[in-house]
Amino acid sequence: MAHKLVIVESPAKAQKIGSYLGQGYVVESSIGHIRDLPQSAADIPAKIKDKWWGRFGVDIDNGFEPYYVVPKRSKDQVKKLKSLLKDADELFLATDEDREGEAIAWHLLDELKPKGIPVRRMVFHEITEPAILAAAENPRDLDMDLVEAQEARRILDRLYGYEVSPVLWKKVMSGLSAGRVQSVATRLVVDRERERMRFHVASYWDLDATFDAGAKNDQRMFPAKLHSVDDVRVARGSDFTQDGVLKDGAKVVHLDRTRAETLAGALQESTFEVRSVESKPYRRSPYAPFRTTTLQQEASRKLGMSASVTMSVAQRLYENGFITYMRTDSSTLSGAAIDAARSQVRELYGAEYLPDAPRTYAGKVKNAQEAHEAIRPAGDTFRTPGQTGLTGEQFRLYELIWMRTVASQMKDATGQSVSVRIGGAAATGEDVVFSASGRTITFHGFLKAYVEGTDDGGQKDDAETRLPVLTEGDALSAASIAAAGHETKPPARYTEATLVKELEEREIGRPSTYASIIKTIVDRGYVYKKGNALVPAWLAFSVIRLMEEHFPRQISYEFTAQMEDVLDEIAAGRKERKTELAEFYFGSGDVEGLKKLVDGLGDIDARELATFPIGGPDSGIHLRVGRYGPYLEAVPTDGGDDDGSLAGKRANVPDDLPPDELTLEKAKELFANPAGEEIQLGRHPESGLEVVAKNGRYGPYVTEVLPEDAKKSAKPRTGSLFKSMSLDTISLEDAVKLLSLPRVVGTAEDGEEITAQNGRYGPYLKKGTDSRTLPAEEQLLTITLDEALKIYAQPKQRGRAAAAPPLKELGNDPVSGQPVVVKSGRFGEYVTDGEYNATLRKDDSVESITLERAAELLAERRERGPAKKGAKKAAKKAPAKKAAAKKTTAKKAATKTTKAAAKKA
């Protein structure tokens, strides 16, 4: 039966849209991209494998034409789509209306090759029945400029990654990757850590006072801070440089502790008067509706969600018809959305909160795709969060979007801000001025609906500080005056929210890709999280050093931002893809291309790249980035280790020690602490390899040291220390026993081998798939076959004991809204909100853990998604499936496709 075939990207979208279009339409998903450049050597078509450019999957000699292949995961779906197309009388390509979506639509068209039927491009920004029906009635043509821009970006990233990554493998560490935007994002995090490492603390003092305005005021007491001494302003944190000294030309008085305490004492008996009162109207306008980056930032601040979790939850909300498209640079609202928001303002807050005219917001993002709307609740009328039926993360994120959208159409918040100067004379003769400021909000306006979060504990827009009613000349008395010391702080590390903000402000990459970029640099080990902060690993320092020295243009912030401009120009039809790719790869004029840089690299000293002096070049202590992680090494030097006690020593660097905290003092402490160094135990009597004991991420262990020329695939034997052992007392004999594990205990009557093993959760016996727990680790070395058989003769204990009460109750999780408690489980203490469990880390304890820390652990666990069930059964079937695949797999040469062909189709 003839039908209209509609193709979208995801099954969830297909199901929802199919329910709106009804009979006569068949809606099917492509399940993402159906084609891409070859991902591995096995995917490269045979006819191009012998070409010098074959590994790229891009014909560099002929205008950078790509060779696309259909990956194995997509072949069955493509076959299904072709089958559905046979009975179709019309094809609708209904992928997202951005570069990626346009490219998916083009790939579908070029691969399916529909014949004799019209092909429509169907676009929409929300999945509601009116929007879908309108989109079907008003299709457009494919935008080939958008396709060209996406293809240029894909080829650009392939050239960058495939040329630079091998350099990292050879000179830093195998398995690393470079990326046009991910490497620059990593550099941002590294540069911030470098600033922190260069930072020197400055100390400064001032006075804190509490003044009494007298009995005539309801609010008598109010705080104030020292402003000036003898008409010279007192130094504050912003007056100091990163080196801890006052900035040039700073006309301030720098108080130290002695002078501040002396001044405080000299003011104890002084009288004070109000010298000036300055009152100004306060007005704050609503925030613009969300676009991709502002949603990611607010979800991080308010809900504790990472950028990737935010986008994942937003994707589900969009596909199920709750919000509009979530990848957008625009902050504009349609007329219908403005009407819906204004209607809810009137209904929920009253007409006094509704401005006379609708508010409009101009896009602040360069080259914003204004065809898209801001992220808002879907539909011509908005459902309140309570009307959606949503729960958990989806409810919380929808509520955030709904509140922000409604607030954007409300009146300004208004009030008064007051600044007061209070003067007096010290007993020692100085004229001293204190300052106090206050803010009162007389009409909350949009703040009734929504208050934006802040970074680094800044004051929120709805915060009020009330002062007594004061007039110039009023006499005041000081209830207290005390000296207060302060220290300047290093620049704050990036969080996901602030890194997203920085990338957008620098115009690096596309906002829609920021979540995946941050996830990539964390997953690759370049960056890790300490609390909410993003901390660079020492590995990232090595990688960025190599790129700064040998690929300075490719790692520069300016060049990366310019490439986004180039891609926007291609998308607008003002620049040619081939020309821009040729300049990037081959260079032109003064611009040196990537190929020339790679071909002319010459010798790179890998050891130097991985070496970082701690405490200066003459300290005698170097940090090295090694094959198994960073470690410290003491080297002979005239200026270092005077008594020679450290010469030749090595010490491990804890995984969770941030680079800026690895000072010379900390390095010496790690050398002095046996847990921080490799303890040489001797040579293994059988292998002849050196055996060392060290402290690792999961506790103390022993391991063999492989020779420098060992194969990369070679792995040393390791063994965790028993709980009864310590690094102080471990011997070579103990280490040899530990390295013998797992130990074969013997063979049972049925022919199954029984082994004794020490696992993540303790000692156990294993016989086939049957595991039995051992009560003590020492039994791993002593248990006999008879003893093991007796254990297996006992019935296996199953089921659980009654649930123990929680160890601690912390409050409600900011994401799920459910109570968070600390429990003790089989594998140690953990926090749970009833849906997700997160194990406490080694620095956490039941006594010290807070709700904020628990929410952080749960957010990290939530980001990994739900635990996979049934994996064991699937694993058992996998070998048979793989064997069958080998018999039936046949290579299919990819078709070289061009845009011209697509235009004719």
PDB file of C-alpha atoms in Angstrom, residues 357-550:
ATOM      1  CA  ALA A 357       4.329  45.420  25.545  1.00  0.00           C
ATOM      2  CA  PRO A 358       5.844  41.989  24.872  1.00  0.00           C
ATOM      3  CA  ARG A 359       9.574  41.698  25.512  1.00  0.00           C
ATOM      4  CA  THR A 360      11.876  40.746  22.645  1.00  0.00           C
ATOM      5  CA  TYR A 361      15.457  39.514  22.936  1.00  0.00           C
ATOM      6  CA  ALA A 362      18.090  39.997  20.269  1.00  0.00           C
ATOM      7  CA  GLY A 363      20.588  37.153  19.823  1.00  0.00           C
ATOM      8  CA  LYS A 364      23.962  37.983  21.355  1.00  0.00           C
ATOM      9  CA  VAL A 365      25.756  35.023  19.779  1.00  0.00           C
ATOM     10  CA  LYS A 366      27.739  35.727  16.640  1.00  0.00           C
ATOM     11  CA  ASN A 367      26.197  33.998  13.613  1.00  0.00           C
ATOM     12  CA  ALA A 368      23.281  32.787  15.718  1.00  0.00           C
ATOM     13  CA  GLN A 369      20.812  30.663  13.792  1.00  0.00           C
ATOM     14  CA  GLU A 370      17.828  32.926  14.307  1.00  0.00           C
ATOM     15  CA  ALA A 371      15.557  30.514  12.426  1.00  0.00           C
ATOM     16  CA  HIS A 372      15.564  28.558  15.679  1.00  0.00           C
ATOM     17  CA  GLU A 373      13.751  29.712  18.764  1.00  0.00           C
ATOM     18  CA  ALA A 374      15.068  29.826  22.280  1.00  0.00           C
ATOM     19  CA  ILE A 375      14.613  26.701  24.397  1.00  0.00           C
ATOM     20  CA  ARG A 376      11.113  26.958  25.856  1.00  0.00           C
ATOM     21  CA  PRO A 377       8.101  24.805  26.750  1.00  0.00           C
ATOM     22  CA  ALA A 378       6.570  23.366  23.582  1.00  0.00           C
ATOM     23  CA  GLY A 379       3.172  24.384  22.239  1.00  0.00           C
ATOM     24  CA  ASP A 380       1.019  27.477  21.903  1.00  0.00           C
ATOM     25  CA  THR A 381       0.027  27.119  25.551  1.00  0.00           C
ATOM     26  CA  PHE A 382       2.486  26.118  28.247  1.00  0.00           C
ATOM     27  CA  ARG A 383       1.994  23.271  30.689  1.00  0.00           C
ATOM     28  CA  THR A 384       3.066  24.103  34.232  1.00  0.00           C
ATOM     29  CA  PRO A 385       5.602  21.620  35.641  1.00  0.00           C
ATOM     30  CA  GLY A 386       2.860  20.029  37.746  1.00  0.00           C
ATOM     31  CA  GLN A 387       0.721  19.414  34.642  1.00  0.00           C
ATOM     32  CA  THR A 388       3.423  17.490  32.752  1.00  0.00           C
ATOM     33  CA  GLY A 389       3.484  14.275  34.756  1.00  0.00           C
ATOM     34  CA  LEU A 390       7.282  14.364  34.579  1.00  0.00           C
ATOM     35  CA  THR A 391       9.503  13.133  37.398  1.00  0.00           C
ATOM     36  CA  GLY A 392      13.154  13.274  38.452  1.00  0.00           C
ATOM     37  CA  GLU A 393      15.678  14.943  36.171  1.00  0.00           C
ATOM     38  CA  GLN A 394      13.173  15.663  33.417  1.00  0.00           C
ATOM     39  CA  PHE A 395      10.818  17.418  35.825  1.00  0.00           C
ATOM     40  CA  ARG A 396      13.615  19.537  37.304  1.00  0.00           C
ATOM     41  CA  LEU A 397      14.986  20.605  33.926  1.00  0.00           C
ATOM     42  CA  TYR A 398      11.537  21.316  32.472  1.00  0.00           C
ATOM     43  CA  GLU A 399      10.721  23.406  35.550  1.00  0.00           C
ATOM     44  CA  LEU A 400      13.926  25.416  35.032  1.00  0.00           C
ATOM     45  CA  ILE A 401      13.083  26.070  31.355  1.00  0.00           C
ATOM     46  CA  TRP A 402       9.461  26.904  32.127  1.00  0.00           C
ATOM     47  CA  MET A 403      10.334  29.368  34.910  1.00  0.00           C
ATOM     48  CA  ARG A 404      12.968  31.113  32.784  1.00  0.00           C
ATOM     49  CA  THR A 405      10.593  31.446  29.820  1.00  0.00           C
ATOM     50  CA  VAL A 406       7.705  32.836  31.865  1.00  0.00           C
ATOM     51  CA  ALA A 407      10.018  35.213  33.748  1.00  0.00           C
ATOM     52  CA  SER A 408      11.330  36.604  30.441  1.00  0.00           C
ATOM     53  CA  GLN A 409       7.914  38.175  29.838  1.00  0.00           C
ATOM     54  CA  MET A 410       7.520  39.827  33.246  1.00  0.00           C
ATOM     55  CA  LYS A 411       8.177  43.351  34.493  1.00  0.00           C
ATOM     56  CA  ASP A 412      11.537  44.577  35.781  1.00  0.00           C
ATOM     57  CA  ALA A 413      12.419  44.244  39.438  1.00  0.00           C
ATOM     58  CA  THR A 414      12.765  47.688  41.046  1.00  0.00           C
ATOM     59  CA  GLY A 415      13.986  49.093  44.339  1.00  0.00           C
ATOM     60  CA  GLN A 416      16.569  51.365  45.935  1.00  0.00           C
ATOM     61  CA  SER A 417      20.296  50.971  46.470  1.00  0.00           C
ATOM     62  CA  VAL A 418      21.970  53.086  49.147  1.00  0.00           C
ATOM     63  CA  SER A 419      25.659  53.862  49.769  1.00  0.00           C
ATOM     64  CA  VAL A 420      26.673  55.452  53.083  1.00  0.00           C
ATOM     65  CA  ARG A 421      30.021  56.918  54.197  1.00  0.00           C
ATOM     66  CA  ILE A 422      30.710  57.139  57.944  1.00  0.00           C
ATOM     67  CA  GLY A 423      33.681  59.141  59.271  1.00  0.00           C
ATOM     68  CA  GLY A 424      35.553  59.515  62.515  1.00  0.00           C
ATOM     69  CA  ALA A 425      38.962  60.424  63.952  1.00  0.00           C
ATOM     70  CA  ALA A 426      41.283  57.877  65.526  1.00  0.00           C
ATOM     71  CA  ALA A 427      43.054  58.602  68.812  1.00  0.00           C
ATOM     72  CA  THR A 428      46.309  58.457  66.828  1.00  0.00           C
ATOM     73  CA  GLY A 429      45.168  61.288  64.548  1.00  0.00           C
ATOM     74  CA  GLU A 430      44.083  59.500  61.356  1.00  0.00           C
ATOM     75  CA  ASP A 431      40.827  60.455  59.644  1.00  0.00           C
ATOM     76  CA  VAL A 432      39.008  57.201  58.985  1.00  0.00           C
ATOM     77  CA  VAL A 433      36.029  56.548  56.678  1.00  0.00           C
ATOM     78  CA  PHE A 434      33.861  53.410  56.674  1.00  0.00           C
ATOM     79  CA  SER A 435      31.416  52.449  53.916  1.00  0.00           C
ATOM     80  CA  ALA A 436      28.126  50.571  54.077  1.00  0.00           C
ATOM     81  CA  SER A 437      25.787  49.659  51.236  1.00  0.00           C
ATOM     82  CA  GLY A 438      22.256  48.367  51.143  1.00  0.00           C
ATOM     83  CA  ARG A 439      19.634  47.308  48.648  1.00  0.00           C
ATOM     84  CA  THR A 440      15.897  46.985  49.043  1.00  0.00           C
ATOM     85  CA  ILE A 441      13.564  45.597  46.395  1.00  0.00           C
ATOM     86  CA  THR A 442      10.209  47.326  46.395  1.00  0.00           C
ATOM     87  CA  PHE A 443       8.740  45.382  43.431  1.00  0.00           C
ATOM     88  CA  HIS A 444      10.151  41.927  42.672  1.00  0.00           C
ATOM     89  CA  GLY A 445       8.783  41.714  39.142  1.00  0.00           C
ATOM     90  CA  PHE A 446      10.317  38.742  37.287  1.00  0.00           C
ATOM     91  CA  LEU A 447      12.290  37.753  40.393  1.00  0.00           C
ATOM     92  CA  LYS A 448       9.032  36.308  41.711  1.00  0.00           C
ATOM     93  CA  ALA A 449       9.366  33.616  39.049  1.00  0.00           C
ATOM     94  CA  TYR A 450      13.081  33.139  38.505  1.00  0.00           C
ATOM     95  CA  VAL A 451      16.464  34.130  39.952  1.00  0.00           C
ATOM     96  CA  GLU A 452      19.601  33.261  38.000  1.00  0.00           C
ATOM     97  CA  GLY A 453      22.381  31.318  39.730  1.00  0.00           C
ATOM     98  CA  THR A 454      25.850  32.747  40.256  1.00  0.00           C
ATOM     99  CA  ASP A 455      29.403  31.458  39.927  1.00  0.00           C
ATOM    100  CA  ASP A 456      31.899  31.619  42.803  1.00  0.00           C
ATOM    101  CA  GLY A 457      29.320  32.579  45.398  1.00  0.00           C
ATOM    102  CA  GLY A 458      28.390  35.976  43.967  1.00  0.00           C
ATOM    103  CA  GLN A 459      25.412  37.947  45.249  1.00  0.00           C
ATOM    104  CA  LYS A 460      22.112  36.913  43.676  1.00  0.00           C
ATOM    105  CA  ASP A 461      19.810  39.447  42.059  1.00  0.00           C
ATOM    106  CA  ASP A 462      17.095  39.048  44.696  1.00  0.00           C
ATOM    107  CA  ALA A 463      19.443  39.543  47.674  1.00  0.00           C
ATOM    108  CA  GLU A 464      18.490  42.433  49.949  1.00  0.00           C
ATOM    109  CA  THR A 465      20.602  44.261  52.546  1.00  0.00           C
ATOM    110  CA  ARG A 466      18.637  46.727  54.628  1.00  0.00           C
ATOM    111  CA  LEU A 467      20.176  49.793  56.269  1.00  0.00           C
ATOM    112  CA  PRO A 468      18.594  52.134  58.834  1.00  0.00           C
ATOM    113  CA  VAL A 469      17.186  55.405  57.526  1.00  0.00           C
ATOM    114  CA  LEU A 470      20.214  57.731  57.752  1.00  0.00           C
ATOM    115  CA  THR A 471      20.819  61.361  56.845  1.00  0.00           C
ATOM    116  CA  GLU A 472      24.028  63.308  56.497  1.00  0.00           C
ATOM    117  CA  GLY A 473      25.325  64.528  59.864  1.00  0.00           C
ATOM    118  CA  ASP A 474      23.646  61.794  61.960  1.00  0.00           C
ATOM    119  CA  ALA A 475      25.741  60.778  64.962  1.00  0.00           C
ATOM    120  CA  LEU A 476      26.577  57.080  65.244  1.00  0.00           C
ATOM    121  CA  SER A 477      28.370  54.954  67.804  1.00  0.00           C
ATOM    122  CA  ALA A 478      30.484  51.903  67.063  1.00  0.00           C
ATOM    123  CA  ALA A 479      29.258  48.731  68.714  1.00  0.00           C
ATOM    124  CA  SER A 480      32.401  46.917  67.586  1.00  0.00           C
ATOM    125  CA  ILE A 481      35.507  47.529  65.482  1.00  0.00           C
ATOM    126  CA  ALA A 482      37.965  44.735  64.747  1.00  0.00           C
ATOM    127  CA  ALA A 483      40.898  44.119  62.424  1.00  0.00           C
ATOM    128  CA  ALA A 484      40.202  41.613  59.637  1.00  0.00           C
ATOM    129  CA  GLY A 485      42.859  39.863  57.591  1.00  0.00           C
ATOM    130  CA  HIS A 486      42.444  38.747  53.989  1.00  0.00           C
ATOM    131  CA  GLU A 487      44.452  36.916  51.357  1.00  0.00           C
ATOM    132  CA  THR A 488      44.192  37.189  47.603  1.00  0.00           C
ATOM    133  CA  LYS A 489      42.936  34.059  45.865  1.00  0.00           C
ATOM    134  CA  PRO A 490      44.249  32.443  42.698  1.00  0.00           C
ATOM    135  CA  PRO A 491      41.968  32.532  39.662  1.00  0.00           C
ATOM    136  CA  ALA A 492      39.213  29.974  40.113  1.00  0.00           C
ATOM    137  CA  ARG A 493      39.452  26.753  38.152  1.00  0.00           C
ATOM    138  CA  TYR A 494      36.893  26.267  35.442  1.00  0.00           C
ATOM    139  CA  THR A 495      33.727  24.396  36.216  1.00  0.00           C
ATOM    140  CA  GLU A 496      31.659  22.961  33.385  1.00  0.00           C
ATOM    141  CA  ALA A 497      29.448  26.053  33.566  1.00  0.00           C
ATOM    142  CA  THR A 498      32.317  28.558  33.422  1.00  0.00           C
ATOM    143  CA  LEU A 499      34.190  26.601  30.730  1.00  0.00           C
ATOM    144  CA  VAL A 500      31.081  26.630  28.552  1.00  0.00           C
ATOM    145  CA  LYS A 501      30.814  30.389  29.143  1.00  0.00           C
ATOM    146  CA  GLU A 502      34.499  30.923  28.273  1.00  0.00           C
ATOM    147  CA  LEU A 503      34.298  28.868  25.073  1.00  0.00           C
ATOM    148  CA  GLU A 504      31.250  30.809  23.946  1.00  0.00           C
ATOM    149  CA  GLU A 505      32.762  34.201  24.776  1.00  0.00           C
ATOM    150  CA  ARG A 506      35.892  33.306  22.803  1.00  0.00           C
ATOM    151  CA  GLU A 507      33.679  31.984  19.967  1.00  0.00           C
ATOM    152  CA  ILE A 508      35.496  28.639  20.009  1.00  0.00           C
ATOM    153  CA  GLY A 509      33.513  25.717  18.587  1.00  0.00           C
ATOM    154  CA  ARG A 510      29.734  25.529  18.340  1.00  0.00           C
ATOM    155  CA  PRO A 511      27.605  25.730  21.496  1.00  0.00           C
ATOM    156  CA  SER A 512      25.815  22.519  20.520  1.00  0.00           C
ATOM    157  CA  THR A 513      29.136  20.613  20.760  1.00  0.00           C
ATOM    158  CA  TYR A 514      30.350  21.900  24.147  1.00  0.00           C
ATOM    159  CA  ALA A 515      28.811  19.048  26.148  1.00  0.00           C
ATOM    160  CA  SER A 516      30.521  16.384  24.024  1.00  0.00           C
ATOM    161  CA  ILE A 517      33.823  18.310  24.060  1.00  0.00           C
ATOM    162  CA  ILE A 518      33.909  18.471  27.875  1.00  0.00           C
ATOM    163  CA  LYS A 519      32.934  14.817  28.110  1.00  0.00           C
ATOM    164  CA  THR A 520      35.734  13.896  25.682  1.00  0.00           C
ATOM    165  CA  ILE A 521      38.525  15.705  27.537  1.00  0.00           C
ATOM    166  CA  VAL A 522      37.382  14.109  30.809  1.00  0.00           C
ATOM    167  CA  ASP A 523      36.993  10.623  29.309  1.00  0.00           C
ATOM    168  CA  ARG A 524      40.424  10.825  27.635  1.00  0.00           C
ATOM    169  CA  GLY A 525      42.085  11.599  30.959  1.00  0.00           C
ATOM    170  CA  TYR A 526      43.247  15.110  30.051  1.00  0.00           C
ATOM    171  CA  VAL A 527      40.998  16.646  32.713  1.00  0.00           C
ATOM    172  CA  TYR A 528      39.386  15.301  35.868  1.00  0.00           C
ATOM    173  CA  LYS A 529      36.859  16.674  38.308  1.00  0.00           C
ATOM    174  CA  LYS A 530      37.668  17.692  41.859  1.00  0.00           C
ATOM    175  CA  GLY A 531      34.330  18.687  43.256  1.00  0.00           C
ATOM    176  CA  ASN A 532      32.841  20.814  40.480  1.00  0.00           C
ATOM    177  CA  ALA A 533      36.249  22.110  39.372  1.00  0.00           C
ATOM    178  CA  LEU A 534      37.962  20.875  36.198  1.00  0.00           C
ATOM    179  CA  VAL A 535      41.595  20.017  36.949  1.00  0.00           C
ATOM    180  CA  PRO A 536      44.140  19.224  34.205  1.00  0.00           C
ATOM    181  CA  ALA A 537      46.165  16.032  34.524  1.00  0.00           C
ATOM    182  CA  TRP A 538      49.947  16.250  34.035  1.00  0.00           C
ATOM    183  CA  LEU A 539      49.365  14.320  30.830  1.00  0.00           C
ATOM    184  CA  ALA A 540      47.487  17.372  29.510  1.00  0.00           C
ATOM    185  CA  PHE A 541      50.499  19.572  30.312  1.00  0.00           C
ATOM    186  CA  SER A 542      52.706  17.343  28.106  1.00  0.00           C
ATOM    187  CA  VAL A 543      50.201  17.318  25.253  1.00  0.00           C
ATOM    188  CA  ILE A 544      49.639  21.084  25.310  1.00  0.00           C
ATOM    189  CA  ARG A 545      53.388  21.752  25.553  1.00  0.00           C
ATOM    190  CA  LEU A 546      53.988  19.666  22.409  1.00  0.00           C
ATOM    191  CA  MET A 547      51.207  21.416  20.521  1.00  0.00           C
ATOM    192  CA  GLU A 548      52.278  24.905  21.595  1.00  0.00           C
ATOM    193  CA  GLU A 549      55.844  24.224  20.446  1.00  0.00           C
ATOM    194  CA  HIS A 550      55.062  22.422  17.175  1.00  0.00           C
TER     195      HIS A 550
END
